[in-house]
Amino acid sequence: MSFKTIIEPFKIKSVEPIKVTTEVERKNYLVNAFFNPFLLQADHVMIDFLTDSGTSAMSAAQWAGVMLGDEAYAGSRSWLHMERVVKALTHCEYILPTHQGRAAERILYSHLGGKGKTFISNTHFDTTRANIEFSGAEAIDIPIKESKIPSFDYPFKGNLDVEKLEKLIVEQGAKNVAAVILTVTNNSGGGQPVSLANAKAVSAICRKHRVLLILDCCRVAENAYFIKHREEEFSKLSYYEIAQEMFKLCDGAVMSAKKDALVNMGGFLALKDKTLADACKSLLIITEGFATYGGLSGRDMEAIAIGLQEVFEPDYLKYRIRSVTYLGEKMHQLGVPLMLPIGGHAVYVDARAMYPHIPVEEYPGQTLVCDLYHYGGIRAVEVGSVMFGKYDDDKKLIPAPNDLVRLAIPRRVYTQSHIEYVIEVFQKILNEKEKSKGFYIIEEPLFLRHFTAKFERVE
Ligand SMILES: *Cc1c(COP(=O)(O)O)cnc(C)c1O
C-alpha cells in the first residue's frame, strides 16, 4: 500500500538553528533594510527562499568527501573522481572544472562570441546573456508561445520554438550563429522542463545547419524527473539515463554545480571537440586555475562528484519535485495567483494579480516580498518591475511584462513543517492584503538596481 505523505528521504544529523523573530522585530529590520530584502541580514530571516543556488544541504557522504579531498595542485585524486563522474554523465571527453557556472559561460561564450555573432536559446539565464552581450554578441530567446501566459498549464513550458529556430538560423546565416543553448530546466518561470522530443528536434536542426548545441544543464536531474513522468515514451528509462540521452544530443554543456550537484560552490564546462576544448583550457588556466582544479578546492570537487550521483536517486527526486509542487498546489487552493504548472525548483506568484489595488508603478511585487517578510520572516525575490523596469525619456517607469515573486526552494534544507508554515503565512497575507501599500524608490544604482535599491512605503 502506498501512503499519501512523501517523507523527506533523509534523517537530520546536523542542524542549523533558525532565530525565531517577532512581527515587531521584523518590522524594524525591514525599515532598516529600506524595504529591500536583499539588504536584510540572513540571520534575521526564518525561511530563506531567495535562491536555490548554492544553498543545498550536503549529505553525510559529501561531508565525508570533503575530508577526503585531495588538494594537490595537479592531478588531484578528487579531480579525477569528479572528471570520471562528469564524463560518464555527459558523454563529453573534455571536462574543465570552474568555480561556478558563469565562469564556464565566460570561457566558452567569450571564445565563441564577439561582434556579429548570435546565440539562440529557449531562454538565456541572466549571467548567460550578460556574458554573451559582454563579448559583443547578441542573445535571442525563443521559448514556445505557451510559456508566455503565466496561468496556462502545459507540460513542457520550457521548450524551445523549433520553427523559429530554423527560420532564425537561415536568417542570420548558420556561420554567424555561435551556438544554440538549451537551458534545462528553463530557470525563468521557475524551472519549466524541456521535453526530450523538443531537445531531439533542436539537435536535428543544429546538426543539419552545423550549429553548435550547448546544454545549460544546471537542473538536468530535475528536468529528467518531468520527462519520465510526462513523456510516455521515456517512462521506462531511469532519471540518469534520461539525462544521458539529453547530453548525447549536444556538443557540450555548462553547469553551475550550485544547483543539481547539491554543493555550495562549483561548476564545469564539458566539451566533445578537442580543438574547442583546447582553446577553452587556455582561457581556464589564465583566469580560473590549472586545468585539474579550475577555481575549486579538491574538497569541493569531491563533493561535486558525490552530489552529482546523489541527485539522480529516485527517492530524492520524487521528494524534491513533489515538495515544491505541494507548496504550489496548496497556495493555488488558497487562491494565490500563480505561474502554472509548478516548475522544478520554485513557485512564482503573480503579485500584480494578487494586489489589484496597487498600481504597477508602485511595485506590487515589492509589496509581496515585504509582506512575506513582515508576516512570516520569509525572504523571496521580486522578479518584475523592480528587477527589469526601465525609465523612458520623461523618467516615467516602463514596467516589466509581469510582476512576479519567486519562492526558490533550497534542496534538502526545509522540512514539511516549514512548508506548512509558509502556506499559513500566505493565508494571513491574503486576509490582510487590502491594507497593503505599494512602494516608491528613494535611491537606486544605474545597473542591477534590485540588489541595492532603497524603498519607501506609499502612504
Ligand atoms: C545559476 C545558473 C547559471 C549561473 O551559474 P552560477 O553558478 O550562478 O554562476 C547559469 N545558468 C542557469 C540556468 C542557472 O540557473
GROMACS .gro file of C-alpha atoms and ligand atoms in nm:
model
  474
    1MET     CA    1   0.000   0.000   0.000
    2SER     CA    2   0.125   0.344  -0.071
    3PHE     CA    3   0.072   0.641   0.155
    4LYS     CA    4  -0.013   0.995   0.057
    5THR     CA    5   0.262   1.157   0.263
    6ILE     CA    6   0.601   1.166   0.097
    7ILE     CA    7   0.858   1.172   0.375
    8GLU     CA    8   1.188   1.356   0.344
    9PRO     CA    9   1.416   1.068   0.234
   10PHE     CA   10   1.686   1.160   0.486
   11LYS     CA   11   1.746   1.192   0.858
   12ILE     CA   12   1.900   1.507   1.001
   13LYS     CA   13   2.245   1.465   1.155
   14SER     CA   14   2.346   1.825   1.191
   15VAL     CA   15   2.116   2.121   1.246
   16GLU     CA   16   2.146   2.492   1.189
   17PRO     CA   17   1.928   2.689   1.431
   18ILE     CA   18   1.678   2.942   1.296
   19LYS     CA   19   1.638   3.251   1.510
   20VAL     CA   20   1.262   3.292   1.559
   21THR     CA   21   1.172   3.660   1.532
   22THR     CA   22   0.856   3.853   1.620
   23GLU     CA   23   0.648   4.068   1.389
   24VAL     CA   24   0.761   4.381   1.579
   25GLU     CA   25   1.128   4.290   1.535
   26ARG     CA   26   1.077   4.219   1.167
   27LYS     CA   27   0.901   4.549   1.116
   28ASN     CA   28   1.216   4.724   1.238
   29TYR     CA   29   1.452   4.505   1.038
   30LEU     CA   30   1.251   4.585   0.726
   31VAL     CA   31   1.270   4.959   0.790
   32ASN     CA   32   1.646   4.933   0.847
   33ALA     CA   33   1.677   4.740   0.518
   34PHE     CA   34   1.484   5.016   0.335
   35PHE     CA   35   1.216   4.757   0.246
   36ASN     CA   36   1.461   4.564   0.028
   37PRO     CA   37   1.503   4.201   0.145
   38PHE     CA   38   1.846   4.186  -0.025
   39LEU     CA   39   1.961   4.432   0.244
   40LEU     CA   40   1.845   4.213   0.534
   41GLN     CA   41   2.088   4.014   0.744
   42ALA     CA   42   2.037   3.643   0.672
   43ASP     CA   43   2.025   3.580   1.048
   44HIS     CA   44   1.706   3.783   1.061
   45VAL     CA   45   1.537   3.557   0.803
   46MET     CA   46   1.347   3.248   0.919
   47ILE     CA   47   1.275   3.081   0.584
   48ASP     CA   48   1.509   3.188   0.304
   49PHE     CA   49   1.364   3.135  -0.043
   50LEU     CA   50   1.587   3.394  -0.211
   51THR     CA   51   1.757   3.129  -0.426
   52ASP     CA   52   1.812   2.756  -0.471
   53SER     CA   53   2.169   2.830  -0.585
   54GLY     CA   54   2.448   2.715  -0.356
   55THR     CA   55   2.202   2.671  -0.071
   56SER     CA   56   2.169   2.291  -0.074
   57ALA     CA   57   2.232   2.081   0.235
   58MET     CA   58   2.515   1.838   0.166
   59SER     CA   59   2.482   1.472   0.263
   60ALA     CA   60   2.693   1.285   0.519
   61ALA     CA   61   2.868   1.119   0.222
   62GLN     CA   62   2.954   1.459   0.073
   63TRP     CA   63   3.089   1.588   0.406
   64ALA     CA   64   3.297   1.273   0.435
   65GLY     CA   65   3.420   1.350   0.082
   66VAL     CA   66   3.522   1.697   0.198
   67MET     CA   67   3.761   1.535   0.448
   68LEU     CA   68   3.895   1.305   0.176
   69GLY     CA   69   3.951   1.594  -0.066
   70ASP     CA   70   4.292   1.586  -0.230
   71GLU     CA   71   4.436   1.938  -0.253
   72ALA     CA   72   4.715   1.856  -0.498
   73TYR     CA   73   4.772   2.137  -0.746
   74ALA     CA   74   4.796   1.899  -1.041
   75GLY     CA   75   4.630   1.562  -1.099
   76SER     CA   76   4.433   1.565  -0.773
   77ARG     CA   77   4.251   1.241  -0.687
   78SER     CA   78   3.936   1.446  -0.623
   79TRP     CA   79   3.961   1.598  -0.969
   80LEU     CA   80   3.995   1.253  -1.125
   81HIS     CA   81   3.685   1.146  -0.932
   82MET     CA   82   3.486   1.448  -1.049
   83GLU     CA   83   3.609   1.410  -1.407
   84ARG     CA   84   3.507   1.043  -1.413
   85VAL     CA   85   3.157   1.120  -1.286
   86VAL     CA   86   3.101   1.415  -1.523
   87LYS     CA   87   3.235   1.220  -1.824
   88ALA     CA   88   3.006   0.925  -1.758
   89LEU     CA   89   2.704   1.151  -1.731
   90THR     CA   90   2.774   1.391  -2.018
   91HIS     CA   91   2.949   1.166  -2.274
   92CYS     CA   92   3.195   1.454  -2.314
   93GLU     CA   93   3.564   1.371  -2.348
   94TYR     CA   94   3.693   1.708  -2.223
   95ILE     CA   95   3.592   1.836  -1.881
   96LEU     CA   96   3.705   2.170  -1.734
   97PRO     CA   97   3.630   2.249  -1.368
   98THR     CA   98   3.526   2.606  -1.287
   99HIS     CA   99   3.442   2.791  -0.967
  100GLN     CA  100   3.080   2.833  -1.072
  101GLY     CA  101   2.854   2.828  -1.374
  102ARG     CA  102   2.924   3.177  -1.501
  103ALA     CA  103   3.298   3.108  -1.520
  104ALA     CA  104   3.229   2.821  -1.759
  105GLU     CA  105   2.997   3.052  -1.953
  106ARG     CA  106   3.251   3.331  -1.972
  107ILE     CA  107   3.520   3.099  -2.105
  108LEU     CA  108   3.303   2.930  -2.368
  109TYR     CA  109   3.093   3.228  -2.480
  110SER     CA  110   3.375   3.481  -2.493
  111HIS     CA  111   3.563   3.235  -2.716
  112LEU     CA  112   3.263   3.164  -2.942
  113GLY     CA  113   3.108   3.510  -2.927
  114GLY     CA  114   3.210   3.858  -3.036
  115LYS     CA  115   3.056   4.118  -3.264
  116GLY     CA  116   2.832   3.983  -3.537
  117LYS     CA  117   2.767   3.651  -3.359
  118THR     CA  118   2.429   3.533  -3.238
  119PHE     CA  119   2.332   3.289  -2.965
  120ILE     CA  120   1.983   3.137  -2.958
  121SER     CA  121   1.819   2.980  -2.654
  122ASN     CA  122   1.483   2.876  -2.505
  123THR     CA  123   1.579   3.143  -2.251
  124HIS     CA  124   1.926   3.272  -2.167
  125PHE     CA  125   1.976   3.284  -1.792
  126ASP     CA  126   2.083   3.635  -1.685
  127THR     CA  127   2.454   3.552  -1.638
  128THR     CA  128   2.448   3.369  -1.973
  129ARG     CA  129   2.302   3.670  -2.151
  130ALA     CA  130   2.544   3.905  -1.971
  131ASN     CA  131   2.849   3.702  -2.078
  132ILE     CA  132   2.726   3.682  -2.438
  133GLU     CA  133   2.646   4.053  -2.461
  134PHE     CA  134   2.973   4.145  -2.291
  135SER     CA  135   3.154   3.968  -2.577
  136GLY     CA  136   2.969   4.191  -2.826
  137ALA     CA  137   2.740   3.911  -2.947
  138GLU     CA  138   2.361   3.903  -2.944
  139ALA     CA  139   2.143   3.669  -2.737
  140ILE     CA  140   1.797   3.579  -2.870
  141ASP     CA  141   1.533   3.397  -2.663
  142ILE     CA  142   1.278   3.185  -2.847
  143PRO     CA  143   1.067   3.000  -2.588
  144ILE     CA  144   0.745   2.840  -2.714
  145LYS     CA  145   0.443   3.071  -2.715
  146GLU     CA  146   0.268   2.861  -2.446
  147SER     CA  147   0.536   2.979  -2.199
  148LYS     CA  148   0.423   3.340  -2.223
  149ILE     CA  149   0.090   3.305  -2.046
  150PRO     CA  150   0.162   3.263  -1.671
  151SER     CA  151  -0.158   3.077  -1.586
  152PHE     CA  152  -0.154   2.846  -1.891
  153ASP     CA  153  -0.096   2.486  -1.787
  154TYR     CA  154   0.132   2.299  -2.031
  155PRO     CA  155   0.362   2.003  -1.953
  156PHE     CA  156   0.681   2.131  -2.119
  157LYS     CA  157   0.664   2.505  -2.093
  158GLY     CA  158   1.045   2.522  -2.108
  159ASN     CA  159   1.057   2.406  -2.473
  160LEU     CA  160   1.233   2.600  -2.747
  161ASP     CA  161   1.031   2.708  -3.051
  162VAL     CA  162   1.183   2.486  -3.321
  163GLU     CA  163   1.007   2.655  -3.612
  164LYS     CA  164   1.150   2.992  -3.511
  165LEU     CA  165   1.491   2.828  -3.458
  166GLU     CA  166   1.519   2.706  -3.816
  167LYS     CA  167   1.399   3.041  -3.951
  168LEU     CA  168   1.644   3.234  -3.734
  169ILE     CA  169   1.940   3.020  -3.832
  170VAL     CA  170   1.860   3.072  -4.201
  171GLU     CA  171   1.803   3.446  -4.148
  172GLN     CA  172   2.124   3.500  -3.952
  173GLY     CA  173   2.332   3.263  -4.161
  174ALA     CA  174   2.442   2.943  -3.986
  175LYS     CA  175   2.807   3.054  -3.969
  176ASN     CA  176   2.704   3.358  -3.761
  177VAL     CA  177   2.516   3.151  -3.506
  178ALA     CA  178   2.779   3.086  -3.240
  179ALA     CA  179   2.567   2.832  -3.053
  180VAL     CA  180   2.219   2.724  -2.958
  181ILE     CA  181   2.185   2.696  -2.581
  182LEU     CA  182   1.919   2.471  -2.436
  183THR     CA  183   1.858   2.557  -2.069
  184VAL     CA  184   1.719   2.265  -1.867
  185THR     CA  185   1.508   2.321  -1.677
  186ASN     CA  186   1.429   2.668  -1.803
  187ASN     CA  187   1.511   2.883  -1.499
  188SER     CA  188   1.282   3.173  -1.584
  189GLY     CA  189   0.935   3.069  -1.487
  190GLY     CA  190   1.056   2.855  -1.202
  191GLY     CA  191   1.218   2.564  -1.376
  192GLN     CA  192   0.978   2.468  -1.652
  193PRO     CA  193   1.100   2.146  -1.816
  194VAL     CA  194   1.217   2.083  -2.171
  195SER     CA  195   1.094   1.758  -2.330
  196LEU     CA  196   1.332   1.506  -2.480
  197ALA     CA  197   1.130   1.529  -2.803
  198ASN     CA  198   1.199   1.903  -2.812
  199ALA     CA  199   1.569   1.851  -2.739
  200LYS     CA  200   1.585   1.595  -3.024
  201ALA     CA  201   1.416   1.835  -3.266
  202VAL     CA  202   1.652   2.117  -3.165
  203SER     CA  203   1.951   1.886  -3.204
  204ALA     CA  204   1.840   1.772  -3.551
  205ILE     CA  205   1.814   2.133  -3.670
  206CYS     CA  206   2.154   2.220  -3.522
  207ARG     CA  207   2.316   1.917  -3.688
  208LYS     CA  208   2.152   1.997  -4.023
  209HIS     CA  209   2.292   2.350  -4.017
  210ARG     CA  210   2.617   2.254  -3.839
  211VAL     CA  211   2.547   2.482  -3.544
  212LEU     CA  212   2.692   2.403  -3.202
  213LEU     CA  213   2.438   2.286  -2.939
  214ILE     CA  214   2.523   2.353  -2.573
  215LEU     CA  215   2.320   2.224  -2.280
  216ASP     CA  216   2.294   2.459  -1.982
  217CYS     CA  217   2.245   2.160  -1.753
  218CYS     CA  218   2.216   2.322  -1.407
  219ARG     CA  219   1.894   2.133  -1.335
  220VAL     CA  220   1.922   1.836  -1.569
  221ALA     CA  221   1.815   1.587  -1.298
  222GLU     CA  222   1.502   1.785  -1.211
  223ASN     CA  223   1.429   1.808  -1.585
  224ALA     CA  224   1.469   1.429  -1.615
  225TYR     CA  225   1.203   1.381  -1.347
  226PHE     CA  226   0.947   1.568  -1.557
  227ILE     CA  227   1.041   1.377  -1.873
  228LYS     CA  228   0.999   1.039  -1.705
  229HIS     CA  229   0.656   1.132  -1.569
  230ARG     CA  230   0.520   1.340  -1.855
  231GLU     CA  231   0.672   1.190  -2.169
  232GLU     CA  232   0.527   0.838  -2.201
  233GLU     CA  233   0.797   0.719  -2.444
  234PHE     CA  234   1.074   0.759  -2.188
  235SER     CA  235   0.897   0.641  -1.874
  236LYS     CA  236   1.098   0.316  -1.869
  237LEU     CA  237   1.435   0.492  -1.857
  238SER     CA  238   1.597   0.590  -1.527
  239TYR     CA  239   1.643   0.961  -1.448
  240TYR     CA  240   2.015   0.920  -1.508
  241GLU     CA  241   1.958   0.753  -1.846
  242ILE     CA  242   1.719   1.031  -1.949
  243ALA     CA  243   1.984   1.291  -1.864
  244GLN     CA  244   2.241   1.091  -2.063
  245GLU     CA  245   2.005   1.088  -2.363
  246MET     CA  246   1.994   1.465  -2.345
  247PHE     CA  247   2.372   1.501  -2.333
  248LYS     CA  248   2.405   1.268  -2.634
  249LEU     CA  249   2.220   1.527  -2.843
  250CYS     CA  250   2.462   1.809  -2.759
  251ASP     CA  251   2.816   1.918  -2.838
  252GLY     CA  252   2.885   2.026  -2.485
  253ALA     CA  253   2.745   2.155  -2.158
  254VAL     CA  254   2.792   2.422  -1.895
  255MET     CA  255   2.688   2.358  -1.538
  256SER     CA  256   2.651   2.551  -1.219
  257ALA     CA  257   2.708   2.274  -0.964
  258LYS     CA  258   2.535   2.500  -0.710
  259LYS     CA  259   2.206   2.362  -0.837
  260ASP     CA  260   2.173   1.991  -0.920
  261ALA     CA  261   2.519   1.886  -0.799
  262LEU     CA  262   2.399   1.963  -0.444
  263VAL     CA  263   2.701   2.169  -0.342
  264ASN     CA  264   2.757   2.523  -0.222
  265MET     CA  265   3.011   2.621  -0.488
  266GLY     CA  266   3.137   2.485  -0.819
  267GLY     CA  267   3.073   2.425  -1.185
  268PHE     CA  268   3.215   2.282  -1.504
  269LEU     CA  269   3.240   2.306  -1.881
  270ALA     CA  270   3.213   1.980  -2.077
  271LEU     CA  271   3.301   1.954  -2.445
  272LYS     CA  272   3.323   1.687  -2.714
  273ASP     CA  273   3.551   1.869  -2.961
  274LYS     CA  274   3.925   1.873  -2.888
  275THR     CA  275   4.008   2.197  -3.070
  276LEU     CA  276   3.736   2.387  -2.888
  277ALA     CA  277   3.833   2.227  -2.557
  278ASP     CA  278   4.199   2.322  -2.603
  279ALA     CA  279   4.109   2.687  -2.667
  280CYS     CA  280   3.887   2.693  -2.359
  281LYS     CA  281   4.153   2.523  -2.149
  282SER     CA  282   4.395   2.808  -2.221
  283LEU     CA  283   4.140   3.063  -2.101
  284LEU     CA  284   4.071   2.848  -1.794
  285ILE     CA  285   4.437   2.840  -1.696
  286ILE     CA  286   4.478   3.216  -1.744
  287THR     CA  287   4.184   3.321  -1.527
  288GLU     CA  288   4.048   3.031  -1.318
  289GLY     CA  289   4.334   2.800  -1.232
  290PHE     CA  290   4.517   2.496  -1.361
  291ALA     CA  291   4.309   2.252  -1.567
  292THR     CA  292   4.276   1.997  -1.285
  293TYR     CA  293   4.111   2.230  -1.036
  294GLY     CA  294   3.972   2.538  -1.217
  295GLY     CA  295   3.883   2.768  -0.930
  296LEU     CA  296   3.795   2.483  -0.695
  297SER     CA  297   3.944   2.319  -0.388
  298GLY     CA  298   3.995   1.945  -0.404
  299ARG     CA  299   3.727   1.904  -0.136
  300ASP     CA  300   3.476   2.096  -0.350
  301MET     CA  301   3.543   1.865  -0.644
  302GLU     CA  302   3.499   1.558  -0.422
  303ALA     CA  303   3.161   1.691  -0.301
  304ILE     CA  304   3.052   1.761  -0.660
  305ALA     CA  305   3.143   1.408  -0.771
  306ILE     CA  306   2.925   1.264  -0.494
  307GLY     CA  307   2.638   1.514  -0.525
  308LEU     CA  308   2.608   1.467  -0.900
  309GLN     CA  309   2.531   1.098  -0.836
  310GLU     CA  310   2.301   1.150  -0.536
  311VAL     CA  311   2.080   1.392  -0.726
  312PHE     CA  312   1.960   1.113  -0.959
  313GLU     CA  313   1.835   0.889  -0.675
  314PRO     CA  314   1.464   0.829  -0.741
  315ASP     CA  315   1.355   0.885  -0.379
  316TYR     CA  316   1.538   1.215  -0.365
  317LEU     CA  317   1.400   1.346  -0.696
  318LYS     CA  318   1.045   1.241  -0.611
  319TYR     CA  319   1.067   1.417  -0.275
  320ARG     CA  320   1.228   1.722  -0.435
  321ILE     CA  321   0.979   1.780  -0.715
  322ARG     CA  322   0.672   1.674  -0.516
  323SER     CA  323   0.754   1.902  -0.223
  324VAL     CA  324   0.790   2.207  -0.449
  325THR     CA  325   0.463   2.110  -0.624
  326TYR     CA  326   0.293   2.058  -0.286
  327LEU     CA  327   0.370   2.415  -0.182
  328GLY     CA  328   0.241   2.544  -0.515
  329GLU     CA  329  -0.076   2.335  -0.506
  330LYS     CA  330  -0.165   2.449  -0.154
  331MET     CA  331  -0.108   2.813  -0.248
  332HIS     CA  332  -0.321   2.763  -0.559
  333GLN     CA  333  -0.601   2.618  -0.342
  334LEU     CA  334  -0.584   2.926  -0.117
  335GLY     CA  335  -0.640   3.140  -0.426
  336VAL     CA  336  -0.287   3.281  -0.461
  337PRO     CA  337  -0.243   3.362  -0.834
  338LEU     CA  338   0.049   3.153  -0.964
  339MET     CA  339   0.253   3.072  -1.267
  340LEU     CA  340   0.139   2.725  -1.378
  341PRO     CA  341   0.228   2.446  -1.384
  342ILE     CA  342   0.462   2.448  -1.084
  343GLY     CA  343   0.823   2.407  -1.200
  344GLY     CA  344   1.109   2.210  -1.052
  345HIS     CA  345   1.277   2.448  -0.810
  346ALA     CA  346   1.050   2.743  -0.742
  347VAL     CA  347   0.697   2.873  -0.711
  348TYR     CA  348   0.618   3.203  -0.885
  349VAL     CA  349   0.340   3.429  -0.758
  350ASP     CA  350   0.168   3.681  -0.986
  351ALA     CA  351   0.183   3.981  -0.750
  352ARG     CA  352   0.008   4.215  -0.992
  353ALA     CA  353  -0.297   3.987  -0.986
  354MET     CA  354  -0.270   3.942  -0.610
  355TYR     CA  355  -0.281   4.316  -0.527
  356PRO     CA  356  -0.513   4.465  -0.791
  357HIS     CA  357  -0.539   4.785  -0.583
  358ILE     CA  358  -0.165   4.857  -0.614
  359PRO     CA  359  -0.068   5.021  -0.946
  360VAL     CA  360   0.223   4.874  -1.137
  361GLU     CA  361   0.419   5.199  -1.080
  362GLU     CA  362   0.409   5.120  -0.707
  363TYR     CA  363   0.571   4.778  -0.748
  364PRO     CA  364   0.318   4.515  -0.629
  365GLY     CA  365   0.598   4.254  -0.630
  366GLN     CA  366   0.788   4.458  -0.372
  367THR     CA  367   0.470   4.467  -0.162
  368LEU     CA  368   0.453   4.088  -0.161
  369VAL     CA  369   0.819   4.034  -0.070
  370CYS     CA  370   0.779   4.282   0.216
  371ASP     CA  371   0.452   4.122   0.333
  372LEU     CA  372   0.617   3.778   0.329
  373TYR     CA  373   0.896   3.906   0.548
  374HIS     CA  374   0.677   4.118   0.772
  375TYR     CA  375   0.420   3.849   0.850
  376GLY     CA  376   0.638   3.539   0.832
  377GLY     CA  377   1.011   3.619   0.825
  378ILE     CA  378   1.014   3.460   0.477
  379ARG     CA  379   1.253   3.601   0.217
  380ALA     CA  380   1.163   3.583  -0.152
  381VAL     CA  381   1.274   3.777  -0.457
  382GLU     CA  382   1.083   4.021  -0.675
  383VAL     CA  383   1.109   3.931  -1.044
  384GLY     CA  384   0.919   4.218  -1.201
  385SER     CA  385   0.934   4.591  -1.250
  386VAL     CA  386   1.195   4.644  -0.977
  387MET     CA  387   1.428   4.392  -1.139
  388PHE     CA  388   1.352   4.461  -1.507
  389GLY     CA  389   1.175   4.800  -1.513
  390LYS     CA  390   1.327   5.082  -1.719
  391TYR     CA  391   1.259   5.455  -1.750
  392ASP     CA  392   1.153   5.643  -2.061
  393ASP     CA  393   1.293   5.986  -2.157
  394ASP     CA  394   1.048   6.157  -1.920
  395LYS     CA  395   1.169   5.940  -1.628
  396LYS     CA  396   0.841   5.750  -1.633
  397LEU     CA  397   0.859   5.380  -1.543
  398ILE     CA  398   0.832   5.128  -1.827
  399PRO     CA  399   0.714   4.828  -1.626
  400ALA     CA  400   0.825   4.467  -1.683
  401PRO     CA  401   0.576   4.239  -1.866
  402ASN     CA  402   0.487   4.071  -1.533
  403ASP     CA  403   0.530   4.147  -1.164
  404LEU     CA  404   0.620   3.810  -1.022
  405VAL     CA  405   0.767   3.699  -0.691
  406ARG     CA  406   0.983   3.388  -0.682
  407LEU     CA  407   1.000   3.146  -0.393
  408ALA     CA  408   1.306   2.934  -0.477
  409ILE     CA  409   1.332   2.623  -0.262
  410PRO     CA  410   1.679   2.517  -0.140
  411ARG     CA  411   1.746   2.144  -0.179
  412ARG     CA  412   1.715   1.917   0.130
  413VAL     CA  413   1.706   2.220   0.363
  414TYR     CA  414   1.348   2.275   0.479
  415THR     CA  415   1.103   2.015   0.611
  416GLN     CA  416   0.731   1.970   0.562
  417SER     CA  417   0.651   2.184   0.867
  418HIS     CA  418   0.848   2.476   0.725
  419ILE     CA  419   0.639   2.444   0.409
  420GLU     CA  420   0.312   2.424   0.609
  421TYR     CA  421   0.419   2.741   0.789
  422VAL     CA  422   0.476   2.923   0.460
  423ILE     CA  423   0.126   2.822   0.345
  424GLU     CA  424  -0.020   2.961   0.669
  425VAL     CA  425   0.167   3.288   0.617
  426PHE     CA  426   0.014   3.317   0.269
  427GLN     CA  427  -0.333   3.276   0.420
  428LYS     CA  428  -0.256   3.563   0.656
  429ILE     CA  429  -0.128   3.780   0.370
  430LEU     CA  430  -0.444   3.711   0.168
  431ASN     CA  431  -0.661   3.809   0.466
  432GLU     CA  432  -0.475   4.137   0.514
  433LYS     CA  433  -0.385   4.228   0.158
  434GLU     CA  434  -0.632   4.516   0.114
  435LYS     CA  435  -0.431   4.700   0.382
  436SER     CA  436  -0.100   4.652   0.199
  437LYS     CA  437   0.054   4.951   0.030
  438GLY     CA  438   0.282   4.998  -0.269
  439PHE     CA  439   0.636   5.138  -0.269
  440TYR     CA  440   0.844   5.404  -0.437
  441ILE     CA  441   1.219   5.408  -0.488
  442ILE     CA  442   1.421   5.666  -0.295
  443GLU     CA  443   1.768   5.559  -0.410
  444GLU     CA  444   1.891   5.329  -0.686
  445PRO     CA  445   2.210   5.241  -0.872
  446LEU     CA  446   2.239   5.258  -1.252
  447PHE     CA  447   2.258   4.880  -1.305
  448LEU     CA  448   2.101   4.577  -1.136
  449ARG     CA  449   1.902   4.802  -0.911
  450HIS     CA  450   1.704   4.527  -0.738
  451PHE     CA  451   2.009   4.430  -0.531
  452THR     CA  452   2.064   4.763  -0.362
  453ALA     CA  453   1.768   4.996  -0.430
  454LYS     CA  454   1.610   5.164  -0.126
  455PHE     CA  455   1.232   5.200  -0.093
  456GLU     CA  456   0.972   5.398   0.099
  457ARG     CA  457   0.612   5.290   0.152
  458VAL     CA  458   0.340   5.484  -0.031
  459GLU     CA  459   0.112   5.639   0.233
  460LIG     C1  460   2.271   2.963  -1.180
  460LIG     C2  461   2.267   2.950  -1.325
  460LIG     C3  462   2.376   2.986  -1.406
  460LIG     C4  463   2.500   3.055  -1.350
  460LIG     O1  464   2.563   2.980  -1.254
  460LIG     P1  465   2.642   3.045  -1.129
  460LIG     O2  466   2.694   2.926  -1.057
  460LIG     O3  467   2.542   3.124  -1.050
  460LIG     O4  468   2.749   3.130  -1.184
  460LIG     C5  469   2.365   2.965  -1.541
  460LIG     N1  470   2.254   2.913  -1.596
  460LIG     C6  471   2.147   2.878  -1.523
  460LIG     C7  472   2.026   2.820  -1.588
  460LIG     C8  473   2.148   2.896  -1.385
  460LIG     O5  474   2.042   2.862  -1.312
   0.00000   0.00000   0.00000
